[in-house]
Each structure stands twice: as C-alpha cells, then as structure tokens.
Short mmCIF file of C-alpha atoms in Angstrom, two decimals:
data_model
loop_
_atom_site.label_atom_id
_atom_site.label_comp_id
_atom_site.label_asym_id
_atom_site.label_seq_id
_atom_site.Cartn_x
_atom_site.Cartn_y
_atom_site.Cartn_z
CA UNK A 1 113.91 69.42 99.29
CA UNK A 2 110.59 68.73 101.04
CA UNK A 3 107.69 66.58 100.61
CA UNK A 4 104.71 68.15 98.78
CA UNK A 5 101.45 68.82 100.87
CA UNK A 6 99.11 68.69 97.64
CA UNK A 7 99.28 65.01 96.00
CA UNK A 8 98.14 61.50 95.63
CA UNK A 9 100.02 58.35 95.06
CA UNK A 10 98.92 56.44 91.86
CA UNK A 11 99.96 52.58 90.67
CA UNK A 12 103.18 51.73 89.46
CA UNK A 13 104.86 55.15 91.44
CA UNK A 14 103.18 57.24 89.91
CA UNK A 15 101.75 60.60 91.14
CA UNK A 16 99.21 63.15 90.96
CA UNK A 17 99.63 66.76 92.00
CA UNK A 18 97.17 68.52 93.22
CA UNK A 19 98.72 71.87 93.78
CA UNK A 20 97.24 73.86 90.39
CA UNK A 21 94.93 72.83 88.11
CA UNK A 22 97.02 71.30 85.60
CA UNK A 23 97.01 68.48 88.01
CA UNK A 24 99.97 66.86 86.69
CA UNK A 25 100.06 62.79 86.57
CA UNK A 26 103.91 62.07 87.39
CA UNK A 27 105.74 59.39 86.61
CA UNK A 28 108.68 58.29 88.60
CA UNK A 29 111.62 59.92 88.44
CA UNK A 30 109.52 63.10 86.37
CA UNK A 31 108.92 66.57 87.30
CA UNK A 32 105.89 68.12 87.06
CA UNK A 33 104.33 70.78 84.35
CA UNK A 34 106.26 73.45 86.83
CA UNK A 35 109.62 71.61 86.73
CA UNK A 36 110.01 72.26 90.24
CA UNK A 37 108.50 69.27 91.72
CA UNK A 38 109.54 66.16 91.14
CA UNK A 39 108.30 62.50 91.81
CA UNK A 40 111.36 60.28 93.78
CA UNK A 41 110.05 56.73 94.37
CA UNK A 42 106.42 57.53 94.53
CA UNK A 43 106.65 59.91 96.86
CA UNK A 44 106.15 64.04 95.36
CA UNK A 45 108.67 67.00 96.84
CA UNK A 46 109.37 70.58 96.24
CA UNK A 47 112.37 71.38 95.03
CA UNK A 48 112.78 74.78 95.82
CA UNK A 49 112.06 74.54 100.18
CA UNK A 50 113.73 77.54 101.08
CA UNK A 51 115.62 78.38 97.76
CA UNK A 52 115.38 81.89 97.57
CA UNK A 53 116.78 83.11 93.93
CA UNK A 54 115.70 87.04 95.28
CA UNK A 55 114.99 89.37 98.14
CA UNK A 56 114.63 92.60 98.03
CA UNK A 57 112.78 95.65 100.42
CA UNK A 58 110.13 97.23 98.21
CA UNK A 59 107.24 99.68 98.48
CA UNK A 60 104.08 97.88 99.09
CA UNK A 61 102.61 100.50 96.49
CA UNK A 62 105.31 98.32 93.96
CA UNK A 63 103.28 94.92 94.46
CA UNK A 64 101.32 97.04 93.69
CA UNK A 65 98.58 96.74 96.75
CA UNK A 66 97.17 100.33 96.70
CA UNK A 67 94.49 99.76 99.90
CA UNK A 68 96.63 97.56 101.94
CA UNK A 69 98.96 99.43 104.32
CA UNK A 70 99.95 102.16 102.38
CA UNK A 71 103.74 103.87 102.74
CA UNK A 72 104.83 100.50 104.15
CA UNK A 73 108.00 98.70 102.80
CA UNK A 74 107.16 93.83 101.66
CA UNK A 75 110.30 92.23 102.30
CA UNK A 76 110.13 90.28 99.10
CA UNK A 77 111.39 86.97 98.32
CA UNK A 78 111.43 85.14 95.44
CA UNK A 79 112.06 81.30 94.14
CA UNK A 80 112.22 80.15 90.34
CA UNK A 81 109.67 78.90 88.17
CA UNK A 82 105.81 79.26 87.09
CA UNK A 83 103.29 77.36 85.98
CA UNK A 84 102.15 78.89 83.31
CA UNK A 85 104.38 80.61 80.29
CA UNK A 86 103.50 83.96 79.53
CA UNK A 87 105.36 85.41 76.06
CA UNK A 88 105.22 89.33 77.56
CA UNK A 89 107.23 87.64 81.59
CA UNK A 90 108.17 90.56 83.12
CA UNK A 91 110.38 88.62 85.34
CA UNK A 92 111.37 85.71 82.95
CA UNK A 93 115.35 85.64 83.95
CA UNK A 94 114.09 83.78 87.34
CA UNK A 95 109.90 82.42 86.50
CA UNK A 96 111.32 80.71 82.99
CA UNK A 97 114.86 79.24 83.98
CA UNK A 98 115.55 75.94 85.54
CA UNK A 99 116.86 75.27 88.66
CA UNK A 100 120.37 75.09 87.67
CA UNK A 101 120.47 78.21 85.41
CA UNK A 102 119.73 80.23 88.78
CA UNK A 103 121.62 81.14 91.48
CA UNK A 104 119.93 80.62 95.18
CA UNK A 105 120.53 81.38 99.03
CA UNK A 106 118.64 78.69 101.50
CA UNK A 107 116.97 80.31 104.13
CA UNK A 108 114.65 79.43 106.41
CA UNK A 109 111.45 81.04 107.76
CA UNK A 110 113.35 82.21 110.76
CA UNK A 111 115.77 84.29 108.73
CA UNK A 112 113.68 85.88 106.40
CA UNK A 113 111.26 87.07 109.61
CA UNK A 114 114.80 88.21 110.88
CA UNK A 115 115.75 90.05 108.17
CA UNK A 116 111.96 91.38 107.39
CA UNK A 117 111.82 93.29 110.93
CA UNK A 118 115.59 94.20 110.81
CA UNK A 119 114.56 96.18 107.75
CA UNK A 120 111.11 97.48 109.29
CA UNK A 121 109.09 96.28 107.03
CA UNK A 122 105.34 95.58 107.57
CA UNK A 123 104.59 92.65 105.57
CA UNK A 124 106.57 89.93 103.36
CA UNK A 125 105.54 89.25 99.80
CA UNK A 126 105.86 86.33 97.70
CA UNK A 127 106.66 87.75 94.77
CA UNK A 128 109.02 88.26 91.05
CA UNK A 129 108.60 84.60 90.06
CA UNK A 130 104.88 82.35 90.85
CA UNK A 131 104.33 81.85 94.36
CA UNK A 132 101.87 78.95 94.26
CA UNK A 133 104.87 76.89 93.07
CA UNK A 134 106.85 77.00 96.54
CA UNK A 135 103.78 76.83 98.39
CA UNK A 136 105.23 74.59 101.21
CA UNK A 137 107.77 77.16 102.11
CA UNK A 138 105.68 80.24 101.42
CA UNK A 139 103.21 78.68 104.14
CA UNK A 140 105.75 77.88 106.57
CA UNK A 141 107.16 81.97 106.34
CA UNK A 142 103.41 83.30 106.56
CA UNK A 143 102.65 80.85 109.12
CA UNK A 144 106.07 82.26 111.24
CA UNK A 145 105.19 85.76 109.91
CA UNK A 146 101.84 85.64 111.70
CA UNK A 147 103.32 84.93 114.64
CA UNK A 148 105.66 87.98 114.76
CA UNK A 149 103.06 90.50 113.66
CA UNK A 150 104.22 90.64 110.24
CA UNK A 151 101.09 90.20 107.76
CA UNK A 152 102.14 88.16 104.28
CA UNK A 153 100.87 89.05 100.73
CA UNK A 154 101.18 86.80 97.56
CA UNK A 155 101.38 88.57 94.29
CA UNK A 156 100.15 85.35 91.67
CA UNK A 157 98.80 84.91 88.51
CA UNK A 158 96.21 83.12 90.40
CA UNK A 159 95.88 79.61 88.69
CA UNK A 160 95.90 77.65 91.98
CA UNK A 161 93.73 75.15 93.36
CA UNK A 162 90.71 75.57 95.87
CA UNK A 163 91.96 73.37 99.04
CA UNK A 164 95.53 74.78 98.98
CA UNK A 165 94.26 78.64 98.12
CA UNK A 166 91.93 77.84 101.39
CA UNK A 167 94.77 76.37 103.36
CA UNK A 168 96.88 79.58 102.47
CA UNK A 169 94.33 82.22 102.97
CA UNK A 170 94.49 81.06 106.91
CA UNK A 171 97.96 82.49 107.15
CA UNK A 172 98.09 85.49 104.49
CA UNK A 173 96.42 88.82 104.87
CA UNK A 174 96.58 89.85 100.95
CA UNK A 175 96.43 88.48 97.49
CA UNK A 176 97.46 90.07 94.03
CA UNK A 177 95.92 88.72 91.31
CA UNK A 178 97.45 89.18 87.58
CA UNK A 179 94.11 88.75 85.37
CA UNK A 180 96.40 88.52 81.84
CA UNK A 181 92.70 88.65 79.94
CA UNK A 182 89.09 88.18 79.64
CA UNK A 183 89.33 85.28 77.58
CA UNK A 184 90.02 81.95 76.91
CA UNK A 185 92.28 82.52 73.53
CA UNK A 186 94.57 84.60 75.09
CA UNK A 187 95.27 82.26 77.89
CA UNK A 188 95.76 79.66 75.43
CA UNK A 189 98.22 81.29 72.62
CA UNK A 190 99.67 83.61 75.00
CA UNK A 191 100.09 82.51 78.75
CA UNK A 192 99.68 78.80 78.31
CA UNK A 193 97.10 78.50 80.59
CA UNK A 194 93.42 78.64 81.73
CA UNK A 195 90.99 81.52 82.20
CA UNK A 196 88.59 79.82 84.43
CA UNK A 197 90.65 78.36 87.12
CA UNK A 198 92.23 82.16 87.93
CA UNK A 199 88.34 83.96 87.78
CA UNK A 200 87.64 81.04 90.89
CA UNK A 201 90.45 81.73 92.60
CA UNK A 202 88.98 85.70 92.64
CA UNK A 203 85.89 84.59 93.77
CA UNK A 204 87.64 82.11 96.49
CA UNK A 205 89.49 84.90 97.83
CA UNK A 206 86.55 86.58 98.63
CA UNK A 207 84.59 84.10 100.48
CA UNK A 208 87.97 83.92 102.15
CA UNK A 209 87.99 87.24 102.94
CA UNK A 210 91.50 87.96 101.99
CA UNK A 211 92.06 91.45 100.64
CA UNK A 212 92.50 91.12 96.80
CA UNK A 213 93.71 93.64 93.96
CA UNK A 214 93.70 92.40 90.54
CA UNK A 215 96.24 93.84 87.95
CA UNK A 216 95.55 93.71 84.19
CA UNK A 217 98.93 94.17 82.42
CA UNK A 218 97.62 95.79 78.98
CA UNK A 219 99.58 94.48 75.99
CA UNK A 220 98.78 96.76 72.84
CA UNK A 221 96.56 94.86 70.08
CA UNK A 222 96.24 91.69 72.27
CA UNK A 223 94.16 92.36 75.33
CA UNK A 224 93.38 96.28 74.76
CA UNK A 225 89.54 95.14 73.32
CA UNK A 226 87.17 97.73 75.15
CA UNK A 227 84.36 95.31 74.46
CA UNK A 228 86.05 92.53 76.63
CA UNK A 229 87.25 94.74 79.05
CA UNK A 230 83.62 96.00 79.61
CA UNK A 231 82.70 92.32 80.21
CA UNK A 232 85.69 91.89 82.43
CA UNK A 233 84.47 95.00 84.68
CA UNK A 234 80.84 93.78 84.44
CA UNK A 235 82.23 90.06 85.54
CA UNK A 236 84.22 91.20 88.62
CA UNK A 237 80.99 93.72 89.78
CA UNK A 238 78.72 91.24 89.63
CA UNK A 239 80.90 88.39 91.44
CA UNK A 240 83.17 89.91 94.06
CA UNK A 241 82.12 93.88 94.02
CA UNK A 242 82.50 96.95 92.86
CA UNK A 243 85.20 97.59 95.66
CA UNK A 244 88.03 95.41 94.15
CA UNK A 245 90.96 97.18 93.55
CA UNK A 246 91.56 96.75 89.97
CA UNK A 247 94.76 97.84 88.04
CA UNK A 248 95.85 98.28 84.08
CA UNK A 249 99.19 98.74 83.69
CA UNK A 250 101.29 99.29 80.90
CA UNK A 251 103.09 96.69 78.97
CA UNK A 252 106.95 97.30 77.95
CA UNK A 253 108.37 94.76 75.68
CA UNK A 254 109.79 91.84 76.89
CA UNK A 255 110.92 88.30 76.74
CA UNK A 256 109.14 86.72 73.52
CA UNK A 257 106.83 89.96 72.70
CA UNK A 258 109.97 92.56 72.15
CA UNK A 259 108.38 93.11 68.58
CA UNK A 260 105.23 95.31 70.34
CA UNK A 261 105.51 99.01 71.16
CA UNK A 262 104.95 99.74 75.09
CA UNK A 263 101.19 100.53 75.71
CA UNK A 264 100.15 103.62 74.82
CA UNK A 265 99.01 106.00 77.94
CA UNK A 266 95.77 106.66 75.69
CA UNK A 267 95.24 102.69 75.58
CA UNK A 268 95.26 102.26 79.63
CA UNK A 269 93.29 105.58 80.03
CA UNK A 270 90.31 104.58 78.10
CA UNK A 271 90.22 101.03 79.90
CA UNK A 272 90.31 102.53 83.28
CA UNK A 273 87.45 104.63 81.97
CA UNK A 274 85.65 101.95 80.83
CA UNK A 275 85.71 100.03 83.88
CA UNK A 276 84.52 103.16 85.88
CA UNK A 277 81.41 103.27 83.53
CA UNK A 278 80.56 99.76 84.48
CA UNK A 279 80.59 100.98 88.16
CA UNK A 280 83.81 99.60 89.29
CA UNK A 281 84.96 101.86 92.51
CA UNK A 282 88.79 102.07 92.12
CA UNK A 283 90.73 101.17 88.79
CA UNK A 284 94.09 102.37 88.77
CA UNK A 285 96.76 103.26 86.14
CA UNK A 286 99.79 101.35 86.46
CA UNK A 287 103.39 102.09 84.89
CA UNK A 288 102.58 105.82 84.27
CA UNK A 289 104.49 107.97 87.22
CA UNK A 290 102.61 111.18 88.02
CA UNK A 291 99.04 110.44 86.11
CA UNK A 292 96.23 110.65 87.95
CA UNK A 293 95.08 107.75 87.54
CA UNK A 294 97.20 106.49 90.46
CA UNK A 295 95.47 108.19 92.91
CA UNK A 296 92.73 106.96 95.19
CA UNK A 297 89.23 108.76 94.68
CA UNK A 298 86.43 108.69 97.71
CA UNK A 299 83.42 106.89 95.71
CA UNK A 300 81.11 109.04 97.28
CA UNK A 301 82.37 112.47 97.15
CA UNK A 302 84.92 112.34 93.96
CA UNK A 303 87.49 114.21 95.73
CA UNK A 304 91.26 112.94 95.96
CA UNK A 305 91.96 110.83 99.46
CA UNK A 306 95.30 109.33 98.23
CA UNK A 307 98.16 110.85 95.73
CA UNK A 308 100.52 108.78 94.50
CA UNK A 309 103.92 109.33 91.86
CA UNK A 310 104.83 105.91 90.67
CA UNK A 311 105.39 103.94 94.09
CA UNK A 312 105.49 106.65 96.36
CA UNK A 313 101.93 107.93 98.60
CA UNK A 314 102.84 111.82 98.25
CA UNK A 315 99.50 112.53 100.27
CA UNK A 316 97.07 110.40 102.67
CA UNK A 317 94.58 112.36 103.63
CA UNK A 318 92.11 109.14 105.02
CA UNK A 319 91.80 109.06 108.83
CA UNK A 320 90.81 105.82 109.92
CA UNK A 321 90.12 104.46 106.62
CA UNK A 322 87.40 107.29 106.04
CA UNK A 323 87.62 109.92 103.57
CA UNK A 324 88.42 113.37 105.00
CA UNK A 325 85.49 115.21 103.16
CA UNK A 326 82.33 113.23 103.70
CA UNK A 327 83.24 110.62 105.92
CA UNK A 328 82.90 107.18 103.84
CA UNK A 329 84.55 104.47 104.66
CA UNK A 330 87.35 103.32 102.11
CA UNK A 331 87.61 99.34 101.68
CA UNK A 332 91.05 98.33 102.62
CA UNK A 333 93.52 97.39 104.89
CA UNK A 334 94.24 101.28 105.92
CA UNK A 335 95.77 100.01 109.55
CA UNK A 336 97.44 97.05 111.44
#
C-alpha cells in the first residue's frame, strides 16, 4: 500500500481523486470507481504498489507497437483492475476481478529492472490489465527503467487525466492507445466510459511527444460503421497526423459479448481501407497472421519496408529509419 500522488482532501474525510476523469469523491473507509484505491482516514492509497498479478517476456510487435523498436522483446507486468468495464475484456480474468480473487507477487522496481535485462529485453510494458490504475508504481519502474537504459511503454485505454499523463510522459518513451469507438454511445452501453477524455489524452501525447499507436479492436455490428470510422480517420489526421500508427484488430468473443461471431477479415479490411482513403499513413491489420495488412508500407514509394506474420518482423529492410527504395524517413522509434 502507498499513498496516492493524484488527490485532494475534502470535509468530513472525505476525498477526491484526481487520477482519471471519473474523479471519484471518496468517502472514508470507500474505494474508488477502480476499486483499487481506497480512502483510510482521509488520506487516499493505492492498493496494488508493487502487486504484480502477471509478467511475462513478449514481442514488442504483441503490444502491438509496430514503429517502436521492432524485433525487440517488453518485459510485461501486469496489476488488477480498470477503470472502465468493457463487455468484449480481452483480459477480464485479471482487469474485472477484485483484489482478493487474484493471485499476486510484490516486487519492487529493482526486481523487475533485474529481471527485464536478465531476459534482454529492450523495454518494459505496462500492460494485460489498465495501467493508469497503478500509476504510482508504474512511475517508480519507468523512472528506475530510465535509469538503466531500458525505455517503458504503457498499453491503456487512455481515459487518464492531463497532469498525471504529463507527469508520466517524463519517464515513458511509448503509449498504446485502445480507441474502443468513435462515439459517445458506445462508450456509454459498452465500455462504461467516456469518449472525450481518451481523444485528449491522444492529442496530449503528442504535444508530449511520446510515440503513440492507437488500436481499434473491431467488434462486428457494434463499431464496424464505415461512416464513423471515416470520421475517426478524418479526426486523428486533422489533430495529431497522418503518421499515427493506427491499428484494427479483430474481435474474438469474450467475457459478456460471447454471443458475436469473431470479426470477419472482410470487416477489418475495408476499415483499414477506409482510413487509407482519408490519408492516414500506416493502418494496420491486427489478429490476422500472414495478411498483408501487417506490414509496413514507405508512404512515398508504396513498396514493402517491413513484413510481419502475426508478432514476428520476417523482413526489415529500413536502414536508419529510411526506406531502402527512395530514401524517406519512416516516423518511429526505429533505434535506441
């Protein structure tokens, strides 16, 4: 247990959090929206300081962060919780279980940098469950990380505040987005949350300047709306750049939306098409091993720089970050 960074006292015990925006008032003795912060005499803590419920080495590619050191391995650590409640959670056994229903190791931010460059790997990811809930800790690792060389990326459904997004970006090198729609409804009936806060966060990343991919998991007759997804693509061009990263992936059934067949390959094919008529550089096929949509295309020749099967890089042909055929330079994080 450690005290929260992002709060305020209020009379009679009673706090406010200040960590996302449901900025949950908190009565003593109460946990917040996220259950994993609770208020103990008027004064707010985490609950989860160093209570890791997963690690795992993974592909980068598996994030998935396509222009951020490609062919390196995240060591990837996980907590429990969310704040938000998506019916389609991929990872619900640990992001919608309490803290009792899952099992935990406490680390600390020395041995997960121990065990990150025992493995080799490049980077360590926040990942599985919602980062932005064990913020305290997740700074404290990228803050070590930093030290050691190791660069830190935070895969998030982005609904975050601006001062502690800010106060992160100074120690992170790379952000993953999940963009669940292009409108308000959907947030509402289907992730419980807000559309609005998660678009700012995109554009606060930017001004940032922390590398960002956004992933758009496509769930068949709920989000699939070419019209929206045109608007989307139009949004994102106009506000952070054509250059954004941008990834639809296919939905498989799960948790509460078992009753839906997986995404048809058609479905995420015409999206990514869509988006590329709006003028969008790089939009990606995710959960489709072999298609070609996985690959990374030079913008200004059309020719294939990176192949990719699922999480694997089977070819990089960029040198430098520039494309081998006509010498553009590739947004990214190629190197380092």
């Amino acid at each position: 247990m450690k005290r929260a960074r992002y709060y305020r006292k209020l009379p009679d015990k009673k706090v406010q959090c200040l960590l996302c925006p449901w900025q949950c008032v908190v009565r003593e003795g109460q946990k917040g929206h996220c259950q994993v912060r609770r208020n103990i005499h008027g004064k707010y803590y985490s609950l989860v300081y160093g209570r890791v419920s997963a690690y795992h080495v993974d592909p980068i590619e598996k994030k998935p962060f396509f222009h951020f050191l490609p062919s390196t391995n995240a060591f990837s650590i996980a907590s429990v919780g969310c704040n938000v409640d998506c019916k389609f959670c991929q990872n619900w056994e640990i992001a919608r279980r309490g803290l009792k229903d899952v099992p935990f190791a406490k680390l600390t931010p020395e041995y997960i940098i121990k065990y990150a460059k025992i493995s080799g790997c490049r980077s360590i990811a926040f990942t599985y469950n919602e980062p932005t809930i064990s913020t305290e800790f997740n700074y404290d690792v990228a803050a070590l990380a930093k030290e050691n060389n190791i660069h830190s990326v935070v895969i998030s459904n982005g609904f975050i505040n601006k001062k502690p997004l800010q106060d992160l970006a100074k120690v992170i090198d790379a952000y993953k987005v999940d963009l669940k729609a292009f409108d308000q409804s959907y947030y509402t009936n289907i992730v419980h949350g807000e559309l609005k806060p998660v678009l700012d966060t995109i554009v606060n990343l930017k001004s940032e300047g922390v590398w960002t991919e956004i992933v758009y998991l496509t769930v068949p007759t709920l989000n699939d709306d070419p019209l929206k997804i045109k608007a989307m693509a139009r949004w994102i061009k106009n506000e952070v750049g054509p250059d954004v990263p941008v990834h639809f992936s296919r939905f498989y059934p799960r948790y509460k939306l078992k009753n839906l067949p997986p995404t048809p390959v058609a479905t995420v094919e015409r999206l990514r098409n869509t988006a590329l008529d709006v003028g969008l550089n790089f939009v990606y096929i995710g959960n489709v091993p072999g298609h070609k949509g996985e690959n990374t295309y030079c913008p200004n020749c059309g020719k294939p720089v990176i192949r990719r099967i699922g999480f694997e890089v089977i070819e990089n042909r960029l040198k430098n970050g520039k494309c081998p055929y006509c010498g553009n330079k590739l947004p990214g994080f190629w190197e380092g």
